[in-house]
CSV table of C-alpha atoms in Angstrom, one decimal:
chain,number,residue,atom,x,y,z
Z,103,UNK,CA,0.0,0.0,0.0
Z,104,UNK,CA,1.7,3.2,-1.2
Z,105,UNK,CA,0.6,6.8,-1.4
Z,106,UNK,CA,-2.1,6.4,1.2
Z,107,UNK,CA,-3.8,9.6,2.4
Z,108,UNK,CA,-2.7,8.8,5.9
Z,109,UNK,CA,0.2,7.2,7.7
Z,110,UNK,CA,-0.7,3.5,8.1
Z,111,UNK,CA,1.9,3.2,10.9
Z,112,UNK,CA,0.4,6.0,13.0
Z,113,UNK,CA,-3.0,5.4,14.6
Z,114,UNK,CA,-3.6,9.1,15.2
Z,115,UNK,CA,-3.1,9.7,11.5
Z,116,UNK,CA,-5.6,6.9,10.7
Z,117,UNK,CA,-8.1,8.3,13.2
Z,118,UNK,CA,-7.8,11.9,12.0
Z,119,UNK,CA,-8.3,10.8,8.4
Z,120,UNK,CA,-11.4,8.8,9.3
Z,121,UNK,CA,-13.0,12.0,10.6
Z,122,UNK,CA,-13.4,13.1,7.0
Z,123,UNK,CA,-16.1,10.5,6.4
Z,124,UNK,CA,-18.3,11.9,9.2
Z,125,UNK,CA,-21.5,13.4,7.9
Z,126,UNK,CA,-20.6,12.2,4.4
Z,127,UNK,CA,-21.1,9.0,2.3
Z,128,UNK,CA,-18.7,6.9,0.2
Z,129,UNK,CA,-20.0,8.5,-3.0
Z,130,UNK,CA,-18.5,11.8,-1.8
Z,131,UNK,CA,-15.0,10.2,-2.0
Z,132,UNK,CA,-15.6,7.8,-5.0
Z,133,UNK,CA,-18.1,9.6,-7.3
Z,134,UNK,CA,-17.2,7.3,-10.2
Z,135,UNK,CA,-17.7,4.1,-8.2
Z,136,UNK,CA,-19.8,1.6,-10.1
Z,137,UNK,CA,-23.1,0.6,-8.5
Z,138,UNK,CA,-22.0,-3.1,-8.6
Z,139,UNK,CA,-19.5,-2.2,-5.8
Z,140,UNK,CA,-22.5,-1.7,-3.6
Z,141,UNK,CA,-22.9,-5.5,-3.6
Z,142,UNK,CA,-20.0,-5.9,-1.2
Z,143,UNK,CA,-20.2,-5.4,2.5
Z,144,UNK,CA,-20.1,-1.8,3.7
Z,145,UNK,CA,-16.9,-2.5,5.6
Z,146,UNK,CA,-15.2,-3.8,2.4
Z,147,UNK,CA,-16.3,-0.7,0.5
Z,148,UNK,CA,-15.0,1.6,3.2
Z,149,UNK,CA,-11.7,-0.2,3.1
Z,150,UNK,CA,-11.4,0.0,-0.7
Z,151,UNK,CA,-13.0,3.3,-1.5
Z,152,UNK,CA,-12.1,5.5,1.5
Z,153,UNK,CA,-9.0,4.0,3.2
Z,154,UNK,CA,-7.6,2.9,-0.2
Z,155,UNK,CA,-6.1,-0.4,0.8
Z,156,UNK,CA,-6.6,-3.7,-1.1
Z,157,UNK,CA,-9.0,-6.3,0.2
Z,158,UNK,CA,-7.4,-9.4,1.6
Z,159,UNK,CA,-8.1,-12.3,3.9
Z,160,UNK,CA,-5.3,-11.6,6.4
Z,161,UNK,CA,-5.7,-12.9,9.9
Z,162,UNK,CA,-4.3,-9.8,11.5
Z,163,UNK,CA,-6.2,-6.6,12.1
Z,164,UNK,CA,-7.2,-4.3,9.2
Z,165,UNK,CA,-4.7,-1.7,10.2
Z,166,UNK,CA,-2.0,-4.2,10.9
Z,167,UNK,CA,0.8,-1.8,11.9
Z,168,UNK,CA,-1.2,-0.3,14.7
Z,169,UNK,CA,-3.2,-3.5,15.5
Z,170,UNK,CA,-6.6,-1.8,15.0
Z,171,UNK,CA,-9.7,-3.3,13.4
Z,172,UNK,CA,-12.1,-1.4,11.2
Z,173,UNK,CA,-15.8,-1.9,12.0
Z,174,UNK,CA,-18.8,-0.3,10.3
Z,175,UNK,CA,-22.0,-0.6,12.4
Z,176,UNK,CA,-25.5,0.8,11.9
Z,177,UNK,CA,-27.6,3.2,14.0
Z,178,UNK,CA,-31.3,3.6,13.6
Z,179,UNK,CA,-33.3,6.7,14.3
Z,180,UNK,CA,-36.4,6.7,16.6
Z,181,UNK,CA,-39.6,8.6,15.8
Z,182,UNK,CA,-38.2,11.3,18.2
Z,183,UNK,CA,-35.0,11.5,16.1
Z,184,UNK,CA,-32.9,9.8,18.8
Z,185,UNK,CA,-30.0,7.7,17.5
Z,186,UNK,CA,-30.1,4.1,18.7
Z,187,UNK,CA,-28.0,1.0,18.4
Z,188,UNK,CA,-29.5,-1.2,15.7
Z,189,UNK,CA,-27.6,-4.4,16.4
Z,190,UNK,CA,-24.7,-6.1,18.1
Z,191,UNK,CA,-21.2,-5.6,16.8
Z,192,UNK,CA,-20.1,-8.7,15.0
Z,193,UNK,CA,-16.3,-9.2,15.3
Z,194,UNK,CA,-15.4,-12.5,13.6
Z,195,UNK,CA,-16.8,-15.9,12.8
Z,196,UNK,CA,-16.3,-18.8,15.3
Z,197,UNK,CA,-14.7,-21.9,13.9
Z,198,UNK,CA,-15.8,-24.7,16.2
Z,199,UNK,CA,-13.2,-27.2,14.8
Z,200,UNK,CA,-10.3,-24.8,15.0
Z,201,UNK,CA,-11.0,-22.5,17.9
Z,202,UNK,CA,-11.8,-25.0,20.6
Z,203,UNK,CA,-8.2,-25.2,21.9
Z,204,UNK,CA,-7.2,-21.5,21.5
Z,205,UNK,CA,-6.5,-19.4,24.5
Z,206,UNK,CA,-8.0,-15.9,24.8
Z,207,UNK,CA,-4.7,-14.4,23.7
Z,208,UNK,CA,-4.7,-16.7,20.6
Z,209,UNK,CA,-8.2,-15.8,19.6
Z,210,UNK,CA,-9.2,-13.7,16.6
Z,211,UNK,CA,-11.1,-11.3,19.0
Z,212,UNK,CA,-8.0,-10.6,21.1
Z,213,UNK,CA,-5.6,-10.3,18.2
Z,214,UNK,CA,-7.9,-8.0,16.2
Z,215,UNK,CA,-10.5,-6.2,18.3
Z,216,UNK,CA,-8.8,-4.8,21.4
Z,217,UNK,CA,-8.6,-1.5,19.5
Z,218,UNK,CA,-11.3,-0.8,16.9
Z,219,UNK,CA,-12.0,2.1,14.6
Z,220,UNK,CA,-15.8,2.0,14.7
Z,221,UNK,CA,-17.6,3.9,11.9
Z,222,UNK,CA,-21.2,4.4,12.9
Z,223,UNK,CA,-23.6,5.0,10.1
Z,224,UNK,CA,-27.3,5.7,9.7
Z,225,UNK,CA,-29.2,2.6,8.5
Z,226,UNK,CA,-31.3,3.2,5.5
Z,227,UNK,CA,-32.5,0.1,3.5
Z,228,UNK,CA,-33.8,2.3,0.7
Z,229,UNK,CA,-30.4,3.7,-0.6
Z,230,UNK,CA,-27.2,2.2,-2.0
Z,231,UNK,CA,-24.4,1.4,0.4
Z,232,UNK,CA,-22.5,4.1,-1.4
Z,233,UNK,CA,-25.0,6.7,-0.2
Z,234,UNK,CA,-25.2,5.7,3.5
Z,235,UNK,CA,-24.4,8.6,5.8
Z,236,UNK,CA,-21.6,8.2,8.4
Z,237,UNK,CA,-22.3,9.9,11.8
Z,238,UNK,CA,-19.4,9.1,14.1
Z,239,UNK,CA,-15.8,8.0,13.9
Z,240,UNK,CA,-14.8,6.3,17.1
Z,241,UNK,CA,-11.4,5.0,18.2
Z,242,UNK,CA,-12.4,2.5,20.9
Z,243,UNK,CA,-9.9,0.7,23.1
Z,244,UNK,CA,-11.6,-1.9,25.2
Z,245,UNK,CA,-11.1,-0.8,28.9
Z,246,UNK,CA,-9.0,-3.2,31.0
Z,247,UNK,CA,-11.9,-3.8,33.4
Z,248,UNK,CA,-14.2,-4.8,30.5
Z,249,UNK,CA,-11.5,-7.0,29.1
Z,250,UNK,CA,-11.4,-9.0,32.3
Z,251,UNK,CA,-15.1,-9.8,31.9
Z,252,UNK,CA,-14.7,-10.5,28.2
Z,253,UNK,CA,-12.0,-13.0,29.0
Z,254,UNK,CA,-14.3,-14.9,31.3
Z,255,UNK,CA,-17.0,-14.7,28.6
Z,256,UNK,CA,-14.6,-16.2,26.1
Z,257,UNK,CA,-13.7,-19.0,28.4
Z,258,UNK,CA,-17.4,-19.8,29.0
Z,259,UNK,CA,-18.0,-20.1,25.2
Z,260,UNK,CA,-14.8,-22.0,24.4
Z,261,UNK,CA,-15.5,-24.5,27.3
Z,262,UNK,CA,-18.9,-25.4,25.7
Z,263,UNK,CA,-17.2,-25.7,22.2
Z,264,UNK,CA,-14.4,-27.9,23.7
Z,265,UNK,CA,-16.9,-30.1,25.4
Z,266,UNK,CA,-18.9,-30.7,22.2
Z,267,UNK,CA,-21.7,-28.4,23.3
Z,268,UNK,CA,-21.5,-25.8,20.5
Z,269,UNK,CA,-25.2,-26.5,19.6
Z,270,UNK,CA,-26.2,-25.3,23.1
Z,271,UNK,CA,-24.5,-21.9,22.9
Z,272,UNK,CA,-26.7,-18.9,23.8
Z,273,UNK,CA,-26.0,-15.2,23.9
Z,274,UNK,CA,-27.4,-15.4,27.4
Z,275,UNK,CA,-24.4,-17.5,28.5
Z,276,UNK,CA,-22.2,-14.5,28.9
Z,277,UNK,CA,-21.9,-10.8,29.9
Z,278,UNK,CA,-20.3,-8.6,27.2
Z,279,UNK,CA,-18.9,-11.0,24.6
Z,280,UNK,CA,-21.5,-13.1,22.9
Z,281,UNK,CA,-21.7,-16.0,20.4
Z,282,UNK,CA,-24.4,-14.6,18.1
Z,283,UNK,CA,-26.3,-16.6,15.5
Z,284,UNK,CA,-25.3,-16.0,11.9
Z,285,UNK,CA,-27.0,-17.0,8.7
Z,286,UNK,CA,-30.6,-17.8,8.0
Z,287,UNK,CA,-33.0,-20.3,9.5
Z,288,UNK,CA,-32.6,-23.6,7.7
Z,289,UNK,CA,-28.9,-23.1,6.8
Z,290,UNK,CA,-26.7,-26.1,7.0
Z,291,UNK,CA,-25.2,-26.8,10.5
Z,292,UNK,CA,-21.5,-26.5,11.0
Z,293,UNK,CA,-19.3,-29.3,12.2
Z,294,UNK,CA,-18.2,-29.0,15.8
Z,295,UNK,CA,-15.4,-30.4,17.9
Z,296,UNK,CA,-16.0,-33.5,20.0
Z,297,UNK,CA,-19.5,-34.2,18.7
Z,298,UNK,CA,-20.9,-35.6,15.5
Z,299,UNK,CA,-24.0,-33.3,15.8
Z,300,UNK,CA,-23.8,-30.1,13.8
Z,301,UNK,CA,-24.2,-26.6,15.4
Z,302,UNK,CA,-25.6,-23.3,14.0
Z,303,UNK,CA,-23.1,-20.8,12.7
Z,304,UNK,CA,-22.1,-18.3,15.3
Z,305,UNK,CA,-19.8,-15.3,15.5
Z,306,UNK,CA,-17.9,-13.5,18.3
Z,307,UNK,CA,-19.8,-10.2,19.0
Z,308,UNK,CA,-20.1,-7.4,21.4
Z,309,UNK,CA,-23.7,-7.4,22.7
Z,310,UNK,CA,-26.2,-4.7,21.8
Z,311,UNK,CA,-26.4,-3.6,25.5
Z,312,UNK,CA,-22.6,-3.1,25.5
Z,313,UNK,CA,-22.7,-1.1,22.2
Z,314,UNK,CA,-25.5,1.0,23.7
Z,315,UNK,CA,-23.2,2.1,26.5
Z,316,UNK,CA,-20.5,2.8,23.9
Z,317,UNK,CA,-22.9,5.0,21.9
Z,318,UNK,CA,-24.0,6.8,25.0
Z,319,UNK,CA,-20.4,7.7,25.8
Z,320,UNK,CA,-19.8,8.8,22.2
Z,321,UNK,CA,-22.9,11.0,22.3
Z,322,UNK,CA,-21.8,12.7,25.5
Z,323,UNK,CA,-18.1,13.2,24.5
Z,324,UNK,CA,-17.8,13.4,20.7
Z,325,UNK,CA,-16.3,16.5,19.1
Z,326,UNK,CA,-17.7,17.1,15.6
Z,327,UNK,CA,-18.6,13.4,15.3
Z,328,UNK,CA,-15.3,12.0,16.4
Z,329,UNK,CA,-14.4,10.4,19.7
Z,330,UNK,CA,-11.5,8.5,21.2
Z,331,UNK,CA,-11.7,6.8,24.7
Z,332,UNK,CA,-8.0,6.5,25.3
Z,333,UNK,CA,-7.3,9.5,27.5
Z,334,UNK,CA,-10.8,10.4,28.7
Z,335,UNK,CA,-12.0,9.3,32.2
Z,336,UNK,CA,-14.3,6.3,32.3
Z,337,UNK,CA,-18.1,7.0,32.4
Z,338,UNK,CA,-19.4,8.1,35.7
Z,339,UNK,CA,-21.7,5.1,36.0
Z,340,UNK,CA,-21.9,3.2,39.3
Z,341,UNK,CA,-19.7,0.1,39.3
Z,342,UNK,CA,-20.2,-3.2,40.9
Z,343,UNK,CA,-16.8,-4.8,40.9
Z,344,UNK,CA,-13.2,-3.7,41.4
Z,345,UNK,CA,-10.3,-4.6,39.1
Z,346,UNK,CA,-8.8,-6.6,41.9
Z,347,UNK,CA,-11.9,-8.7,42.3
Z,348,UNK,CA,-12.2,-9.4,38.6
Z,349,UNK,CA,-8.6,-10.5,38.3
Z,350,UNK,CA,-9.3,-13.3,40.8
Z,351,UNK,CA,-12.9,-14.3,40.1
Z,352,UNK,CA,-15.7,-14.3,37.5
Z,353,UNK,CA,-18.7,-12.0,37.8
Z,354,UNK,CA,-20.8,-15.1,38.7
Z,355,UNK,CA,-18.5,-16.1,41.4
Z,356,UNK,CA,-18.3,-12.6,42.9
Z,357,UNK,CA,-22.1,-12.2,43.0
Z,358,UNK,CA,-22.9,-15.7,44.3
Z,359,UNK,CA,-20.2,-15.2,47.0
Z,360,UNK,CA,-21.8,-11.9,48.1
Z,361,UNK,CA,-25.2,-13.7,48.7
Z,362,UNK,CA,-23.8,-16.9,50.2
Z,363,UNK,CA,-23.9,-15.9,53.9
Z,364,UNK,CA,-27.5,-14.6,53.7
Z,365,UNK,CA,-29.0,-17.7,52.2
Z,366,UNK,CA,-31.5,-19.3,54.7
Z,367,UNK,CA,-31.9,-16.0,56.5
Z,368,UNK,CA,-35.3,-14.3,56.9
Z,369,UNK,CA,-35.9,-10.7,55.9
Z,370,UNK,CA,-35.5,-9.4,59.4
Z,371,UNK,CA,-32.3,-11.4,60.0
Z,372,UNK,CA,-30.9,-10.0,56.7
Z,373,UNK,CA,-31.8,-6.4,57.7
Z,374,UNK,CA,-30.0,-6.9,61.0
Z,375,UNK,CA,-26.9,-8.3,59.3
Z,376,UNK,CA,-26.9,-5.4,56.9
Z,377,UNK,CA,-27.5,-2.8,59.6
Z,378,UNK,CA,-30.6,-1.4,58.0
Z,379,UNK,CA,-34.2,-0.9,59.1
Z,380,UNK,CA,-37.1,-2.9,57.7
Z,381,UNK,CA,-39.0,-1.1,55.0
Z,382,UNK,CA,-42.7,-0.5,54.2
Z,383,UNK,CA,-41.9,-0.6,50.5
Z,384,UNK,CA,-43.5,-3.2,48.3
Z,385,UNK,CA,-40.0,-3.7,46.7
Z,386,UNK,CA,-38.4,-4.3,50.1
Z,387,UNK,CA,-37.0,-7.7,48.9
Z,388,UNK,CA,-35.4,-6.1,45.9
Z,389,UNK,CA,-34.0,-3.4,48.1
Z,390,UNK,CA,-32.1,-5.9,50.4
Z,391,UNK,CA,-31.1,-8.0,47.4
Z,392,UNK,CA,-29.7,-4.8,45.8
Z,393,UNK,CA,-27.8,-3.9,49.0
Z,394,UNK,CA,-26.2,-7.4,49.1
Z,395,UNK,CA,-25.3,-7.6,45.4
Z,396,UNK,CA,-23.9,-4.0,45.3
Z,397,UNK,CA,-22.4,-4.1,48.8
Z,398,UNK,CA,-24.4,-1.0,49.6
Z,399,UNK,CA,-22.5,1.1,47.1
Z,400,UNK,CA,-24.9,0.9,44.1
Z,401,UNK,CA,-28.4,2.6,44.1
Z,402,UNK,CA,-29.7,0.0,41.5
Z,403,UNK,CA,-27.5,-2.9,40.3
Z,404,UNK,CA,-29.5,-3.1,37.1
Z,405,UNK,CA,-28.3,0.5,36.3
Z,406,UNK,CA,-24.6,-0.3,37.1
Z,407,UNK,CA,-21.9,-0.2,34.5
Z,408,UNK,CA,-21.4,-4.0,34.4
Z,409,UNK,CA,-25.1,-4.9,34.3
Z,410,UNK,CA,-25.9,-2.2,31.7
Z,411,UNK,CA,-23.1,-3.3,29.4
Z,412,UNK,CA,-24.0,-7.0,29.6
Z,413,UNK,CA,-27.7,-6.7,29.8
Z,414,UNK,CA,-27.7,-8.8,33.0
Z,415,UNK,CA,-30.8,-8.2,35.0
Z,416,UNK,CA,-31.5,-9.0,38.7
Z,417,UNK,CA,-35.0,-10.1,39.5
Z,418,UNK,CA,-36.4,-11.0,43.0
Z,419,UNK,CA,-39.1,-13.7,43.2
Z,420,UNK,CA,-41.3,-14.6,46.1
Z,421,UNK,CA,-42.6,-18.1,46.5
Z,422,UNK,CA,-45.6,-18.8,48.7
Z,423,UNK,CA,-45.8,-21.8,51.1
Z,424,UNK,CA,-48.1,-23.4,48.6
Z,425,UNK,CA,-45.4,-23.2,45.9
Z,426,UNK,CA,-47.2,-20.6,43.8
Z,427,UNK,CA,-45.5,-17.4,42.8
Z,428,UNK,CA,-46.7,-14.3,44.5
Z,429,UNK,CA,-46.8,-12.3,41.3
Z,430,UNK,CA,-46.0,-12.4,37.6
Z,431,UNK,CA,-42.7,-10.9,36.5
Z,432,UNK,CA,-42.8,-7.5,34.7
Z,433,UNK,CA,-40.3,-6.0,32.3
Z,434,UNK,CA,-40.1,-2.7,30.5
Z,435,UNK,CA,-43.0,-0.9,28.7
Z,436,UNK,CA,-43.4,-1.8,25.0
Z,437,UNK,CA,-41.8,0.8,22.7
Z,438,UNK,CA,-44.5,0.7,20.0
Z,439,UNK,CA,-42.3,2.7,17.6
Z,440,UNK,CA,-39.5,0.3,18.0
Z,441,UNK,CA,-41.8,-2.7,17.4
Z,442,UNK,CA,-43.3,-0.9,14.4
Z,443,UNK,CA,-39.9,-0.2,12.8
Z,444,UNK,CA,-38.3,-3.6,13.6
Z,445,UNK,CA,-38.8,-6.2,10.8
Z,446,UNK,CA,-36.7,-9.0,12.3
Z,447,UNK,CA,-37.3,-10.8,15.6
Z,448,UNK,CA,-33.5,-11.1,16.2
Z,449,UNK,CA,-33.1,-7.4,15.9
Z,450,UNK,CA,-35.9,-6.6,18.3
Z,451,UNK,CA,-35.6,-5.1,21.8
Z,452,UNK,CA,-37.7,-8.0,23.2
Z,453,UNK,CA,-35.2,-10.5,21.7
Z,454,UNK,CA,-32.4,-8.7,23.4
Z,455,UNK,CA,-34.3,-8.6,26.7
Z,456,UNK,CA,-35.1,-12.3,26.6
Z,457,UNK,CA,-31.7,-13.5,25.5
Z,458,UNK,CA,-29.9,-11.6,28.2
Z,459,UNK,CA,-28.9,-13.3,31.4
Z,460,UNK,CA,-30.9,-13.1,34.6
Z,461,UNK,CA,-29.9,-13.2,38.2
Z,462,UNK,CA,-32.8,-14.6,40.1
Z,463,UNK,CA,-32.9,-14.0,43.9
Z,464,UNK,CA,-35.6,-16.3,45.3
Z,465,UNK,CA,-37.4,-15.8,48.6
Z,466,UNK,CA,-39.8,-18.4,50.1
Z,467,UNK,CA,-42.6,-17.7,52.5
Z,468,UNK,CA,-42.1,-18.8,56.2
Z,469,UNK,CA,-44.5,-19.2,59.1
Z,470,UNK,CA,-43.3,-15.9,60.6
Z,471,UNK,CA,-45.3,-12.7,60.6
Z,472,UNK,CA,-43.4,-9.6,59.7
Z,473,UNK,CA,-44.2,-6.4,61.6
Z,474,UNK,CA,-43.7,-3.4,59.3
Z,475,UNK,CA,-42.8,0.1,60.6
Z,476,UNK,CA,-46.3,1.2,59.4
Z,477,UNK,CA,-47.9,-1.1,62.0
Z,478,UNK,CA,-49.2,-3.5,59.3
Z,479,UNK,CA,-48.2,-7.1,59.2
Z,480,UNK,CA,-47.5,-9.6,56.4
Z,481,UNK,CA,-45.9,-13.0,55.9
Z,482,UNK,CA,-42.1,-13.0,56.2
Z,483,UNK,CA,-39.9,-14.5,53.5
Z,484,UNK,CA,-36.4,-16.0,53.7
Z,485,UNK,CA,-33.7,-16.0,51.1
Z,486,UNK,CA,-33.7,-19.5,49.6
Z,487,UNK,CA,-31.7,-19.5,46.5
Z,488,UNK,CA,-29.7,-17.2,44.1
Z,489,UNK,CA,-29.0,-18.5,40.6
Z,490,UNK,CA,-28.3,-17.3,37.0
Z,491,UNK,CA,-30.7,-18.2,34.2
Z,492,UNK,CA,-30.9,-17.9,30.5
Z,493,UNK,CA,-34.0,-18.6,28.5
Z,494,UNK,CA,-33.9,-22.0,26.6
Z,495,UNK,CA,-34.1,-22.0,22.9
Z,496,UNK,CA,-37.6,-23.7,22.9
Z,497,UNK,CA,-38.9,-20.9,25.0
Z,498,UNK,CA,-37.4,-18.3,22.7
Z,499,UNK,CA,-39.4,-19.9,19.9
Z,500,UNK,CA,-42.6,-19.2,21.9
Z,501,UNK,CA,-41.3,-15.7,22.6
Z,502,UNK,CA,-40.9,-15.1,18.9
Z,503,UNK,CA,-44.6,-15.9,18.5
Z,504,UNK,CA,-45.4,-13.6,21.3
Z,505,UNK,CA,-43.4,-10.8,19.6
Z,506,UNK,CA,-45.1,-11.6,16.2
Z,507,UNK,CA,-48.5,-11.1,17.8
Z,508,UNK,CA,-47.5,-7.8,19.4
Z,509,UNK,CA,-45.9,-6.5,16.2
Z,510,UNK,CA,-48.8,-7.5,14.0
Z,511,UNK,CA,-51.3,-5.8,16.3
Z,512,UNK,CA,-49.1,-2.6,16.5
Z,513,UNK,CA,-49.0,-2.6,12.6
Z,514,UNK,CA,-52.8,-3.0,12.5
Z,515,UNK,CA,-53.3,-0.3,15.1
Z,516,UNK,CA,-54.8,-2.8,17.5
Z,517,UNK,CA,-53.1,-1.6,20.7
Z,518,UNK,CA,-55.5,-2.9,23.3
Z,519,UNK,CA,-55.7,-5.9,25.7
Z,520,UNK,CA,-58.1,-7.9,23.7
Z,521,UNK,CA,-55.6,-8.3,20.9
Z,522,UNK,CA,-52.5,-9.2,22.8
Z,523,UNK,CA,-51.7,-12.5,24.7
Z,524,UNK,CA,-53.2,-12.4,28.2
Z,525,UNK,CA,-52.3,-14.4,31.3
Z,526,UNK,CA,-55.5,-16.4,30.7
Z,527,UNK,CA,-54.1,-17.7,27.4
Z,528,UNK,CA,-51.7,-19.9,29.5
Z,529,UNK,CA,-48.7,-19.0,27.4
Z,530,UNK,CA,-45.3,-18.2,28.9
Z,531,UNK,CA,-45.8,-14.5,28.4
Z,532,UNK,CA,-48.5,-11.9,28.3
Z,533,UNK,CA,-49.1,-8.2,27.8
Z,534,UNK,CA,-50.8,-5.8,30.4
Z,535,UNK,CA,-50.0,-2.5,32.0
Z,536,UNK,CA,-48.0,-2.1,35.2
Z,537,UNK,CA,-50.4,-1.2,38.0
Z,538,UNK,CA,-48.8,2.1,38.9
Z,539,UNK,CA,-48.9,3.4,35.3
Z,540,UNK,CA,-52.2,1.8,34.2
Z,541,UNK,CA,-53.5,5.2,32.9
Z,542,UNK,CA,-50.2,6.4,31.4
Z,543,UNK,CA,-50.2,7.0,27.6
Z,544,UNK,CA,-47.5,7.2,25.0
Z,545,UNK,CA,-47.2,8.0,21.3
Z,546,UNK,CA,-48.8,5.6,18.8
Z,547,UNK,CA,-46.7,5.1,15.6
Z,548,UNK,CA,-50.0,5.0,13.7
Z,549,UNK,CA,-50.9,8.5,15.1
Z,550,UNK,CA,-52.4,9.7,18.4
Z,551,UNK,CA,-51.8,8.4,21.9
Z,552,UNK,CA,-52.3,4.9,23.4
Z,553,UNK,CA,-52.0,3.3,26.8
Z,554,UNK,CA,-48.7,1.9,27.9
Z,555,UNK,CA,-48.5,-1.8,28.1
Z,556,UNK,CA,-45.7,-4.0,29.4
Z,557,UNK,CA,-43.9,-7.3,28.7
Z,558,UNK,CA,-44.6,-9.9,31.3
Z,559,UNK,CA,-43.6,-13.5,32.3
Z,560,UNK,CA,-46.6,-15.5,33.5
Z,561,UNK,CA,-46.6,-16.7,37.1
Z,562,UNK,CA,-46.8,-20.3,36.0
Z,563,UNK,CA,-43.8,-19.8,33.7
Z,564,UNK,CA,-41.7,-18.3,36.6
Z,565,UNK,CA,-42.8,-21.2,38.8
Z,566,UNK,CA,-41.6,-23.7,36.2
Z,567,UNK,CA,-38.2,-22.0,35.9
Z,568,UNK,CA,-37.7,-22.2,39.7
Z,569,UNK,CA,-38.9,-25.8,40.0
Z,570,UNK,CA,-37.3,-27.3,36.9
Z,571,UNK,CA,-34.5,-25.2,35.6
Z,572,UNK,CA,-32.7,-23.6,38.5
């Protein structure tokens, strides 16, 4: 590569040159490019038409002299003109028969993606790739703390592959680094190590939740559409774990260890151990679970840096003496515009929610009566079990039907309870409002305002998870 418009041995020169593409499209730099070039991937076109280097199949990073990888990834625009992450960031394909015995340092991800030049562009299926608009140029170096978690994620995935369990991989297995499905339904299965059974094609990827945090940081700190995270301080999000902890243990080990001494203890006993007063709040069991998980340093673990980046969600469940679940499990309100705009189940917000990992903190009713500060009494629960859970593939197939029902009714402007799955339908999931916001309304993508409704797990489904899967 000669006469390049940048110094290929200087990462600052490469980054500064990349800024020229911000708020422009490839056609601005290659007006004579033939339309047939639009058939290649956008990344290949950026390499050839903008960065001017020849396409190749090298194993090393795209900018080999500075060990940085080029990634082009789409953003989508909400009805309120807010820029959102459209999908996970795919890094490289997984080869089950070749990667099973590679250490993290030997992996393609480690060798190519520790530093990435990420070119964010605005998704638009109606125009040629040559006319897509680039919005941000981001030089992203994976923070050391994130890398410790990603290393554990890699080990989790590789262990399954090594044991001949590649066909059981799920994005919910891990925190930041995922093994995402690639290809179409019905594609031929790939051979795997240590098992004659084939496995679906998968790729190393940084999860949508992780990329959402990257985008938030870029939005807050970019200068004229460019951002580098090398010298800037880390985001001011609350953090769950120290670097010292992560060097010695996985996230799972740390969290389960924090709960260990409280298992078998009642609500009052745990309050005494934590040195806090009992609460009148309906969410009192989440409050003490949050205090334990975050060691009293995090206002809401689900909003912490590590949970936000991984999509990990902590949920408390109360089991009655009869074995029934005290209440169904609620999630976030349905974003009707997102559902309206999203054409693929695997790109949907609900798919991301349901393929993420869960930390279930389970309390079981005792014979004790709990005296509340308000003077009221209620049954007291004890902490019985803490466990991680990921939705099985067969349940995700039901979830896809659930999403299809929601989306079709949103498209048909049938946003009302009689059209959605209800708890009485005895499916795993249903739609209804959260009690405290039953009268709240939001914008309808079809025009006007409609009531807010929420994604829910049925009580029976939650009970089945506790009894049969944890």
